Coordinates of C-alpha atoms in Angstrom, one line a residue:
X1 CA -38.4 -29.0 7.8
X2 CA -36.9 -32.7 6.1
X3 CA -33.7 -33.3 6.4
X4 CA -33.7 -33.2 2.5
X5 CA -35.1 -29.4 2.7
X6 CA -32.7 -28.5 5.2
X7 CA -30.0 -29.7 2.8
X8 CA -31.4 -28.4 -0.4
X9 CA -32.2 -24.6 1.5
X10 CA -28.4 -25.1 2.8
X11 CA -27.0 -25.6 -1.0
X12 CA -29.1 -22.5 -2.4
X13 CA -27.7 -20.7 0.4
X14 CA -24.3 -21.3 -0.1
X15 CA -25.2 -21.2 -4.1
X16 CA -26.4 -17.3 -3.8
X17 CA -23.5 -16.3 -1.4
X18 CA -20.9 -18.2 -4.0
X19 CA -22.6 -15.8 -6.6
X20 CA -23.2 -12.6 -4.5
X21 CA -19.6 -12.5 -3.8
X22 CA -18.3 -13.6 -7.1
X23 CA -20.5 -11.0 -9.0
X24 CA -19.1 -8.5 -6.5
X25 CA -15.5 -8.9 -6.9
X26 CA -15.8 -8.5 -10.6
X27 CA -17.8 -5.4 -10.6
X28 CA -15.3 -3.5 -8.2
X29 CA -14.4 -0.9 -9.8
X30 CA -11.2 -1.7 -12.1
X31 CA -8.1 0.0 -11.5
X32 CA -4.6 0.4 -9.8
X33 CA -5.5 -0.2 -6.5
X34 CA -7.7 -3.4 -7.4
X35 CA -4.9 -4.9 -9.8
X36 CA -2.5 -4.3 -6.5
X37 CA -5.0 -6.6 -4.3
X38 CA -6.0 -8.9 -6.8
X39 CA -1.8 -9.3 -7.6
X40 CA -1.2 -9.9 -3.7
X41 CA -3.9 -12.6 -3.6
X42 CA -2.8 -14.5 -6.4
X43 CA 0.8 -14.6 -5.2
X44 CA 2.0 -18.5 -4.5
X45 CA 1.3 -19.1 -0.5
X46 CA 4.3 -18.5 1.9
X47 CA 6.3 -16.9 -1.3
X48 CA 6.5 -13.4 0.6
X49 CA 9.1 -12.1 2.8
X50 CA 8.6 -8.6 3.3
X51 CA 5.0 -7.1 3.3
X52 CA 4.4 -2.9 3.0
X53 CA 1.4 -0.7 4.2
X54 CA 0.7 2.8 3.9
X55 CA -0.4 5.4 1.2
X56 CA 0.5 6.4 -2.1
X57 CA 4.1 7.1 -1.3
X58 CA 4.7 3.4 -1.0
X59 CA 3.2 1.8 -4.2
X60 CA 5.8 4.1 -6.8
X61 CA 8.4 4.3 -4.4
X62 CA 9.6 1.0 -3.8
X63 CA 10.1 -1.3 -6.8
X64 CA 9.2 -4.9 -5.6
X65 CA 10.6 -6.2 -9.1
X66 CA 13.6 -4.4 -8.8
X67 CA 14.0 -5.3 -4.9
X68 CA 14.0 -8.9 -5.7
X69 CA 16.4 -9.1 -9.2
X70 CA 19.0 -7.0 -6.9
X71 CA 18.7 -8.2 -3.7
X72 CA 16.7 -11.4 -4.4
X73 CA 13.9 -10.1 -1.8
X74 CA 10.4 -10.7 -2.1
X75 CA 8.7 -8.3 -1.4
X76 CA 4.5 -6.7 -1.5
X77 CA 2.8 -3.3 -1.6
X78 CA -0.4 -3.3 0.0
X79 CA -0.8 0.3 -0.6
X80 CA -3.8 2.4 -1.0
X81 CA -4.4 6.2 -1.9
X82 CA -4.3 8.1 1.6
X83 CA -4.5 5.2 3.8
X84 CA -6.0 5.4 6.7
X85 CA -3.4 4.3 9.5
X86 CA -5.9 2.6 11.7
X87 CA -6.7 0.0 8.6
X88 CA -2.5 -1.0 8.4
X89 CA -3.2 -3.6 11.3
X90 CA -6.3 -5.5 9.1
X91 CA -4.0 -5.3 5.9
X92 CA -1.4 -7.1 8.0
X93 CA -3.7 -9.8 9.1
X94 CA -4.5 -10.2 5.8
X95 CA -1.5 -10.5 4.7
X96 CA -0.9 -13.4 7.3
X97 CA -3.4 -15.9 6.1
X98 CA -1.8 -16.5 2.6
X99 CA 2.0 -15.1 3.6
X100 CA 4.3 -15.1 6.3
X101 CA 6.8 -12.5 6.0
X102 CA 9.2 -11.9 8.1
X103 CA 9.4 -8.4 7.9
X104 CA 6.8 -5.7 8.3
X105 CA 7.3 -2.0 6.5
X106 CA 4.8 0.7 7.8
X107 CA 5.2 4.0 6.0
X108 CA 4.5 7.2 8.2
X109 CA 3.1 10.2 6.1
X110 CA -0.8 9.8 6.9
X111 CA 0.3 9.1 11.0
X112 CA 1.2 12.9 10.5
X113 CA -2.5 13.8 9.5
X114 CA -5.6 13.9 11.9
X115 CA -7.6 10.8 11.2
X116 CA -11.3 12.9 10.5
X117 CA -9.8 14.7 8.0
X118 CA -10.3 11.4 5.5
X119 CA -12.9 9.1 7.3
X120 CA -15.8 11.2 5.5
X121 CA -13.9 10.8 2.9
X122 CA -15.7 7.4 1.7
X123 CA -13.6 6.4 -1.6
X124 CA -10.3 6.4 1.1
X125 CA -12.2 4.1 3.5
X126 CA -13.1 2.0 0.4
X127 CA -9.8 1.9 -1.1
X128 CA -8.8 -0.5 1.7
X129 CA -12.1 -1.9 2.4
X130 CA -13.3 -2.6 -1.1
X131 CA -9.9 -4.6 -2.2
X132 CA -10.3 -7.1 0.8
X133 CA -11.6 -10.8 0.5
X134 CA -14.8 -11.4 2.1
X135 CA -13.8 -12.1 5.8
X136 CA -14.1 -12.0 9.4
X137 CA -10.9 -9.5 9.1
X138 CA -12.5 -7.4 6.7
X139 CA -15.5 -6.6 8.6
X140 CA -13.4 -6.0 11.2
X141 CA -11.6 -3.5 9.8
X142 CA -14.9 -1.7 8.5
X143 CA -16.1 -1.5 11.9
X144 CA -12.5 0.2 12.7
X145 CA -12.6 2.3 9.9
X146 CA -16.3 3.5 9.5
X147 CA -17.9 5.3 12.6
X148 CA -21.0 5.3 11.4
X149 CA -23.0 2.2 11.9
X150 CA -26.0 3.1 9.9
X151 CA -23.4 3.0 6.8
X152 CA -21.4 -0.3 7.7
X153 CA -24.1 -2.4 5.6
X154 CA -22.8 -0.7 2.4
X155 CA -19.6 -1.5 3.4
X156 CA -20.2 -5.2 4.2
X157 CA -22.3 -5.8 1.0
X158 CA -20.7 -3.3 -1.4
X159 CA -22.2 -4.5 -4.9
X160 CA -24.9 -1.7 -3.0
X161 CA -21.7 0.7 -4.0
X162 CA -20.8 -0.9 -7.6
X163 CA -24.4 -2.9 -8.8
X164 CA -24.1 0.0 -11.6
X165 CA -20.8 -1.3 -12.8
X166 CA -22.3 -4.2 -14.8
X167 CA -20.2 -3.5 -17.9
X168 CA -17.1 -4.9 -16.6
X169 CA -19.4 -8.0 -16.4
X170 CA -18.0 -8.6 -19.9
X171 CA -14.7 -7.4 -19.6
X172 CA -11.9 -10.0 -19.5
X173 CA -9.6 -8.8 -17.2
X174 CA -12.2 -8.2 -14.9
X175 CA -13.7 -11.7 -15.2
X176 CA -10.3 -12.9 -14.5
X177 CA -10.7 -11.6 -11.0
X178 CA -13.9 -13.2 -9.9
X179 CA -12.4 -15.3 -6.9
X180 CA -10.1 -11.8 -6.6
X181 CA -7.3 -13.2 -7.6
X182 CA -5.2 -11.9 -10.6
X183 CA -1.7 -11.7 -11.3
X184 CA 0.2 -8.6 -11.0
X185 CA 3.0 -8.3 -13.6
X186 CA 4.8 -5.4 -11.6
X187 CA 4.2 -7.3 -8.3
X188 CA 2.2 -4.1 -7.1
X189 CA 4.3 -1.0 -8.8
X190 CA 3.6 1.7 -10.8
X191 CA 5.5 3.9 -12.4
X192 CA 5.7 7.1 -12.8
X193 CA 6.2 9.3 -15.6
X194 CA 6.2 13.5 -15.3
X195 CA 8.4 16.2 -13.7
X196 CA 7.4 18.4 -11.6
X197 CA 10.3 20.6 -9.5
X198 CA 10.4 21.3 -6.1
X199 CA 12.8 22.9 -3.4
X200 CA 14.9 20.5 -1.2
X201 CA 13.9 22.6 2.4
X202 CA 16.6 21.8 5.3
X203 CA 15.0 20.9 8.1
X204 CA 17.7 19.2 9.7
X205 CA 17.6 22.0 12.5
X206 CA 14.2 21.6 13.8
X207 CA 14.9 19.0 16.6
X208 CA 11.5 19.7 18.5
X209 CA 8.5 17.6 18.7
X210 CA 4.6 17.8 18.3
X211 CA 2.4 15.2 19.1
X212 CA 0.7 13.6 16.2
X213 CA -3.5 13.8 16.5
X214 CA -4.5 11.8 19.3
X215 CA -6.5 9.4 17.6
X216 CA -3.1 8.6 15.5
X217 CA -1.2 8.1 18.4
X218 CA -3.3 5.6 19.8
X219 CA -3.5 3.6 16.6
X220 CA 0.4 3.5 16.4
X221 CA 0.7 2.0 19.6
X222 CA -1.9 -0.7 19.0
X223 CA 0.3 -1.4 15.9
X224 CA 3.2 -1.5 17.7
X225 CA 1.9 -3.9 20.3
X226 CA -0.2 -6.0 17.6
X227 CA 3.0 -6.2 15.8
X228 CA 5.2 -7.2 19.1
X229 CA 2.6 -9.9 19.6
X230 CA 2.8 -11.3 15.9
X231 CA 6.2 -12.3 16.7
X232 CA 7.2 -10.7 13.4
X233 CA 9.9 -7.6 13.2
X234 CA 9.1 -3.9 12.2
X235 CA 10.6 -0.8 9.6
X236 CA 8.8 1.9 9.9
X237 CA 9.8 4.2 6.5
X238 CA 9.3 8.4 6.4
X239 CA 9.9 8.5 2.1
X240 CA 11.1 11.6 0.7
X241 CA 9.0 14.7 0.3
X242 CA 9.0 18.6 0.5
X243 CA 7.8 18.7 4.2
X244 CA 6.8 21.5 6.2
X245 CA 8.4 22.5 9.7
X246 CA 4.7 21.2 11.3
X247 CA 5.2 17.6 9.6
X248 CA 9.2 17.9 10.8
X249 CA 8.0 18.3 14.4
X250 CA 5.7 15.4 14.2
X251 CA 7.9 12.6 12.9
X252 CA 10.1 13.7 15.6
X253 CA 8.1 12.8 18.1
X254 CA 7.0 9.2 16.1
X255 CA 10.5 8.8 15.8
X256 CA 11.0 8.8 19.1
X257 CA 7.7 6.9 20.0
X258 CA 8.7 4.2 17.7
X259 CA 12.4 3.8 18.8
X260 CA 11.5 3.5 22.4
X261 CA 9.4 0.3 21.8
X262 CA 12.8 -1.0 19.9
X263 CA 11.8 -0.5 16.1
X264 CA 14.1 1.5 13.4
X265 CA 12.5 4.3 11.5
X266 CA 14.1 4.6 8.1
X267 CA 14.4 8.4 7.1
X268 CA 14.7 8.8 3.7
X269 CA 14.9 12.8 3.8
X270 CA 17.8 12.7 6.1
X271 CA 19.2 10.5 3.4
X272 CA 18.9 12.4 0.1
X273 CA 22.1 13.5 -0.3
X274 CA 23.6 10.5 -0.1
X275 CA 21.0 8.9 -2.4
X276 CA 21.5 11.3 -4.7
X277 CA 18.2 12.6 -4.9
X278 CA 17.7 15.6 -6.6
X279 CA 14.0 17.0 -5.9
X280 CA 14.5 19.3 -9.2
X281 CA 14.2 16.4 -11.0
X282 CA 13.2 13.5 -9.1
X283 CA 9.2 14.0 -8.3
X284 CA 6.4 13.9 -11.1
X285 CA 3.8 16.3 -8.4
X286 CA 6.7 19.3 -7.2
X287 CA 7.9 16.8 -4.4
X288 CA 4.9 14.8 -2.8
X289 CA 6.1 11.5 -5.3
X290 CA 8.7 11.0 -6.7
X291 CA 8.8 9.4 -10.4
X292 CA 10.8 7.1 -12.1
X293 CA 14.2 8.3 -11.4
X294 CA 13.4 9.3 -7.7
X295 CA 11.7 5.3 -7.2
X296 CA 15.2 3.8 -8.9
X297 CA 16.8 5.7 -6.1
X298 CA 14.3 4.8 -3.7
X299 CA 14.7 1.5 -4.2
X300 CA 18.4 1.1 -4.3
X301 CA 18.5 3.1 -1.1
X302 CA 16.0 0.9 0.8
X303 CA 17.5 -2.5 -0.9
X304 CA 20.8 -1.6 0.9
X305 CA 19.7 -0.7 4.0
X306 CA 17.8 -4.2 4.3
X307 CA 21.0 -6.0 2.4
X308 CA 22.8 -4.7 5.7
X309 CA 20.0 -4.7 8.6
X310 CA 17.9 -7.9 8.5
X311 CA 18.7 -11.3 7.0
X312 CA 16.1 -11.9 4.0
X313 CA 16.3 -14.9 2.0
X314 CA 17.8 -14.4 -1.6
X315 CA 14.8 -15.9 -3.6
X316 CA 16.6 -15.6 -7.2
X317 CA 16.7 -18.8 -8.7
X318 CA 14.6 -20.5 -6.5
X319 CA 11.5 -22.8 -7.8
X320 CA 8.4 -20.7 -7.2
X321 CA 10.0 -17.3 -8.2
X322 CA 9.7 -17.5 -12.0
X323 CA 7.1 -15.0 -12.4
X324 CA 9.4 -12.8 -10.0
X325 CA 12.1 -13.2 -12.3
X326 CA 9.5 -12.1 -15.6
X327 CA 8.5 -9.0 -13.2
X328 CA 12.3 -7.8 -12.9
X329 CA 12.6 -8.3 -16.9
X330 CA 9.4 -6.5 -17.4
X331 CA 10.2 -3.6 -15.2
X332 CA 14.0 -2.9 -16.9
X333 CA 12.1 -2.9 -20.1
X334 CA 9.2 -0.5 -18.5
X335 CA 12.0 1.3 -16.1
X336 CA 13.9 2.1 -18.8
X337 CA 10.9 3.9 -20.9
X338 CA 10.0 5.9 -18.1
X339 CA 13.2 7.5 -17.2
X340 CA 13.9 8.4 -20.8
X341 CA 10.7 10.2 -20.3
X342 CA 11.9 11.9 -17.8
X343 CA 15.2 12.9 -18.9
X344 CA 13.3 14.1 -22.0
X345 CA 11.1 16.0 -19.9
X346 CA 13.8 18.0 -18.0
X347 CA 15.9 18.4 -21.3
X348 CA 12.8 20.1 -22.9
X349 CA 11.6 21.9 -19.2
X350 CA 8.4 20.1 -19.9
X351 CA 6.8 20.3 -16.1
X352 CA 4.3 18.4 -15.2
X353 CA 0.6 20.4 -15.1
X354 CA 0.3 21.7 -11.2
X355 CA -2.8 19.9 -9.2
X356 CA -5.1 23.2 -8.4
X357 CA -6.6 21.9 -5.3
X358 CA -10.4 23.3 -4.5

């Protein structure tokens, strides 16, 4: 082969992979979880302080609009439905190349749940996988997340997965996110609407432990170490929820695990009472998530305790920040829609319809 052939086969290479992965992340399929990503990745470099991982109690918990017009803190869900813990770690990374925060928040609930209960479970995986840049890190974490290696390739390539979703091909604000990066006008939050009551149960005496699934424990500590090595600090949240004794006995235990290694795990459910959360009110699912008025508490609660524990940059006013300061006047405007809806809700005793579960 020329040298003129070896450069022409070079720039039809790198012409197909430009348009392989393009194609790819505009056929993802379009949603809540992919308008999170695509917000994180269009955020200005070295513009985020605090980063977030964990599952869908993160993502309507903790207003990152409302975080920053308060506290003047910048902050980033990268939240999927039932994360997978062992994927926090490569969500961190990612985090890394664009950001660098100073502060990491890890939220607990999935830790509490054995890890083959969701691997089979492919749309999890993908929730994480799918929302990634094309990257070393990403394949790393596919190898970390998906056991079996006859599958990976679907992973690795995964217009195999979405080469059906050719109409939003011609959708705008799916064409807006061919290099995967597309602003998000909440900064990652959504809110919640619905009201669905639930009992407040006092666990406050159970003061035994159970260790989590072993799998979990041994992805904590990598975290923790990884994290120790990243020279970055650590809050590790357990958000609000009606939890069972068996869940009780197994933050225990992470609570304990976590402290030791010189971390802080922020307990909201010890908390409630002084947040003023009311879980007759306060959760849209009869108390896995809280809506609107539980996320305003949420928020507040969590703004304060980092107002008084770490010192975070106030970022109001600063150049750089405008689009912060248009997500904080958006989410009053939104905010203040939802928790009329809410109120109107209770009012009326209209409860949200009751997930029936297979």
């Amino acid at each position: 082969m020329t040298i003129k052939q070896a450069v022409k086969a070079a720039a039809f290479l790198a012409g197909f992979v430009f348009i392989l992965v393009t194609v790819t992340y505009i056929i993802r399929t379009n949603g809540g979880v992919k308008d999170r990503f695509t917000g994180f990745y269009a955020e200005k470099e070295n513009t985020i302080d605090v980063v977030l991982a964990g599952s869908s109690p993160v993502y309507p918990y903790y207003s990152a609009p409302k975080l920053y017009g308060e506290q003047g803190i910048a902050s980033y869900p990268l939240s999927t439905n039932n994360q997978r813990p062992k994927a926090i770690k490569y969500l961190f990374r990612e985090a890394l190349k664009t950001q660098d925060p100073s502060l990491f928040i890890v939220e607990l609930r999935m830790f509490t749940m054995p890890d083959e209960e969701w691997e089979d479970t492919m749309v999890f995986t993908r929730g994480v996988t799918d929302n990634m840049k094309y990257s070393v890190n990403r394949i790393q974490a596919i190898n970390a997340l998906v056991s079996d290696k006859s599958e990976r390739y679907t992973y690795y390539f995964d217009i195999f997965k979405y080469h059906s979703n050719w109409k939003t091909m011609v959708m705008p604000e799916q064409l807006a996110c061919w290099n995967y990066e597309k602003a998000h006008p909440l900064k990652g939050l959504e809110i919640k609407t619905g009201v669905g009551p639930a009992e407040q149960v006092d666990l406050s005496g159970v003061t035994g432990t159970k260790e989590p699934a072993a799998e979990q424990v041994e992805v904590l500590y990598d975290l923790l170490d990884w994290i120790g090595q990243s020279g970055k600090d650590a809050l590790f949240l357990i958000s609000p929820y009606a939890m069972e004794e068996d869940a009780r006995l197994q933050y225990n235990w992470l609570i304990s695990a976590i402290e030791e290694k010189g971390y802080p795990v922020l307990d909201f459910n010890a908390h409630a009472e002084e947040m003023g959360l009311d879980f007759a009110t306060d959760f849209y699912d009869y108390g896995s998530h809280v809506n609107a008025l539980g996320e305003r508490k949420c928020t507040e609660f969590l703004g304060r305790y980092l107002d008084e524990h770490y010192d975070l940059p106030d970022r109001r006013g600063q150049k750089g920040y405008e689009s912060w300061d248009d997500a904080f006047a958006l989410y009053e405007e939104q905010q203040a829609k939802a928790e009329a809806s809410c109120l109107a809700d209770i009012e009326n005793e209209n409860w949200a319809p009751e997930v029936v579960e297979d």
